[in-house]
Short mmCIF file of C-alpha atoms in Angstrom, two decimals:
data_model
loop_
_atom_site.label_atom_id
_atom_site.label_comp_id
_atom_site.label_asym_id
_atom_site.label_seq_id
_atom_site.Cartn_x
_atom_site.Cartn_y
_atom_site.Cartn_z
CA UNK A 1 -0.13 -0.15 -0.03
CA UNK A 2 2.62 2.44 0.85
CA UNK A 3 4.48 1.48 -2.30
CA UNK A 4 1.67 2.54 -4.00
CA UNK A 5 1.19 5.44 -1.97
CA UNK A 6 4.47 6.90 -3.05
CA UNK A 7 4.04 6.09 -7.22
CA UNK A 8 0.60 7.96 -7.05
CA UNK A 9 2.67 10.89 -5.63
CA UNK A 10 5.35 10.93 -8.22
CA UNK A 11 2.47 10.57 -11.02
CA UNK A 12 0.63 13.56 -9.87
CA UNK A 13 4.04 15.56 -8.98
CA UNK A 14 4.61 15.02 -12.64
CA UNK A 15 1.52 15.77 -13.84
CA UNK A 16 1.67 19.00 -12.07
CA UNK A 17 5.07 19.97 -13.44
CA UNK A 18 4.12 18.87 -17.26
CA UNK A 19 0.60 21.14 -16.78
CA UNK A 20 2.90 24.14 -15.89
CA UNK A 21 5.57 23.57 -18.50
CA UNK A 22 3.12 23.19 -21.10
CA UNK A 23 0.49 25.84 -20.11
CA UNK A 24 2.82 28.80 -17.93
CA UNK A 25 6.30 27.73 -19.38
CA UNK A 26 9.45 26.57 -17.68
CA UNK A 27 10.05 29.97 -15.58
CA UNK A 28 7.23 30.19 -13.24
CA UNK A 29 7.06 30.70 -9.51
CA UNK A 30 4.27 27.03 -9.02
CA UNK A 31 7.65 25.31 -9.99
CA UNK A 32 9.06 25.88 -6.99
CA UNK A 33 5.85 25.28 -4.89
CA UNK A 34 5.04 22.09 -6.37
CA UNK A 35 8.92 20.78 -5.06
CA UNK A 36 8.11 22.21 -1.90
CA UNK A 37 4.98 20.19 -1.56
CA UNK A 38 6.52 16.97 -2.87
CA UNK A 39 9.54 17.80 -0.52
CA UNK A 40 6.86 18.12 2.58
CA UNK A 41 5.43 15.07 1.64
CA UNK A 42 8.94 13.11 1.68
CA UNK A 43 10.05 14.63 5.08
CA UNK A 44 5.98 13.45 6.64
CA UNK A 45 7.25 10.01 5.36
CA UNK A 46 11.11 10.58 6.89
CA UNK A 47 12.76 10.40 3.60
CA UNK A 48 14.51 13.52 4.45
CA UNK A 49 17.50 13.27 1.68
CA UNK A 50 14.30 13.35 -1.01
CA UNK A 51 12.72 16.02 0.94
CA UNK A 52 16.25 17.99 1.18
CA UNK A 53 17.04 17.56 -2.81
CA UNK A 54 13.08 18.69 -3.47
CA UNK A 55 13.62 21.49 -1.02
CA UNK A 56 17.09 22.71 -2.43
CA UNK A 57 15.49 22.56 -6.08
CA UNK A 58 12.28 24.39 -4.75
CA UNK A 59 15.19 26.98 -3.82
CA UNK A 60 17.08 27.04 -6.77
CA UNK A 61 13.59 27.80 -8.81
CA UNK A 62 12.43 30.51 -6.19
CA UNK A 63 15.63 32.44 -6.50
CA UNK A 64 16.25 32.26 -9.94
CA UNK A 65 12.43 32.74 -10.49
CA UNK A 66 11.55 35.45 -7.76
CA UNK A 67 14.78 37.11 -6.92
CA UNK A 68 17.34 36.10 -3.90
CA UNK A 69 15.20 38.50 -1.86
CA UNK A 70 11.88 37.53 -2.54
CA UNK A 71 9.72 36.87 0.37
CA UNK A 72 8.57 32.82 -0.97
CA UNK A 73 12.27 32.48 -1.14
CA UNK A 74 12.39 32.97 2.62
CA UNK A 75 9.91 30.27 3.21
CA UNK A 76 11.71 27.86 1.41
CA UNK A 77 14.85 29.11 3.56
CA UNK A 78 12.28 28.36 6.39
CA UNK A 79 11.63 25.12 4.92
CA UNK A 80 15.45 23.91 4.69
CA UNK A 81 15.61 24.67 8.19
CA UNK A 82 12.90 22.93 9.70
CA UNK A 83 14.19 19.91 7.38
CA UNK A 84 17.81 20.28 8.58
CA UNK A 85 17.13 20.37 12.31
CA UNK A 86 14.65 17.56 11.78
CA UNK A 87 17.35 15.66 10.58
CA UNK A 88 19.46 16.60 13.67
CA UNK A 89 21.74 18.92 11.73
CA UNK A 90 21.63 22.12 14.00
CA UNK A 91 24.35 24.02 12.54
CA UNK A 92 22.79 23.57 9.19
CA UNK A 93 19.55 24.76 9.94
CA UNK A 94 20.99 27.59 11.74
CA UNK A 95 22.22 28.89 8.62
CA UNK A 96 19.05 28.49 6.58
CA UNK A 97 17.21 30.26 9.59
CA UNK A 98 19.62 33.04 9.46
CA UNK A 99 18.99 33.37 5.34
CA UNK A 100 15.49 33.50 5.68
CA UNK A 101 15.97 35.57 8.42
CA UNK A 102 18.20 38.27 6.03
CA UNK A 103 15.36 37.34 2.99
CA UNK A 104 12.75 38.78 5.23
CA UNK A 105 14.70 41.71 6.80
CA UNK A 106 15.42 42.62 2.75
CA UNK A 107 11.50 42.16 1.96
CA UNK A 108 9.69 42.96 4.63
CA UNK A 109 11.57 45.17 6.32
CA UNK A 110 13.03 44.20 9.88
CA UNK A 111 10.00 44.67 12.11
CA UNK A 112 8.27 42.46 10.51
CA UNK A 113 6.25 39.41 12.15
CA UNK A 114 8.79 37.05 9.32
CA UNK A 115 11.51 38.12 11.00
CA UNK A 116 10.16 37.92 14.69
CA UNK A 117 9.39 34.36 14.15
CA UNK A 118 12.81 33.69 12.56
CA UNK A 119 14.50 35.42 15.16
CA UNK A 120 12.75 33.51 17.85
CA UNK A 121 13.24 30.29 16.20
CA UNK A 122 16.99 31.14 15.61
CA UNK A 123 16.77 31.33 19.50
CA UNK A 124 15.42 28.55 20.26
CA UNK A 125 18.10 26.26 18.08
CA UNK A 126 21.06 28.54 19.73
CA UNK A 127 19.64 28.32 23.24
CA UNK A 128 20.12 24.32 23.03
CA UNK A 129 23.52 24.58 21.31
CA UNK A 130 24.46 26.69 24.29
CA UNK A 131 25.01 29.47 22.45
CA UNK A 132 23.93 31.91 25.14
CA UNK A 133 25.30 35.28 23.85
CA UNK A 134 23.88 34.60 20.56
CA UNK A 135 20.65 33.04 21.95
CA UNK A 136 19.94 36.41 24.05
CA UNK A 137 20.51 38.75 20.76
CA UNK A 138 17.89 36.53 19.24
CA UNK A 139 15.20 36.63 21.56
CA UNK A 140 15.82 40.45 22.30
CA UNK A 141 15.26 41.34 18.26
CA UNK A 142 12.51 39.22 18.09
CA UNK A 143 10.50 40.36 21.66
CA UNK A 144 10.47 43.99 20.06
CA UNK A 145 9.22 42.72 17.23
CA UNK A 146 6.62 41.28 18.92
CA UNK A 147 5.95 44.16 21.57
CA UNK A 148 5.66 46.90 18.60
CA UNK A 149 2.96 44.15 17.16
CA UNK A 150 1.23 43.77 19.70
CA UNK A 151 0.58 47.35 20.31
CA UNK A 152 -0.95 47.67 16.82
CA UNK A 153 -3.85 44.94 17.64
CA UNK A 154 -4.45 46.78 21.14
#
């Protein structure tokens, strides 16, 4: 049953890519989305290397089509960070989270909620790695943004 599940997923993936290429061409942002969806599917099945390959393909598409500072490129960096964290590759995960932060900072501004959430994620990772000074920096940055954001809603 599980084998058929993979075959069906790959069949749908191939169909989606074929439709995108036929109707929208090779350089459309939805290519990146399709790669990310299949990457997520593989990550859920604990096929981390396959998921990593697909997320990296998604990142290449994003960078090439949308640009290196597009918010969706930041989202793919977050996906890569979360995946490598699942793989217990903490330093690599931190590098991806940091790249995501810089993309969000460039695309949405330093006070964006995306920057806060990414800083918070980095702070947790730095804390678990014993890098307390760096953790404090990220945590304070996240808290300042959250405090500003809270004032907007009250």
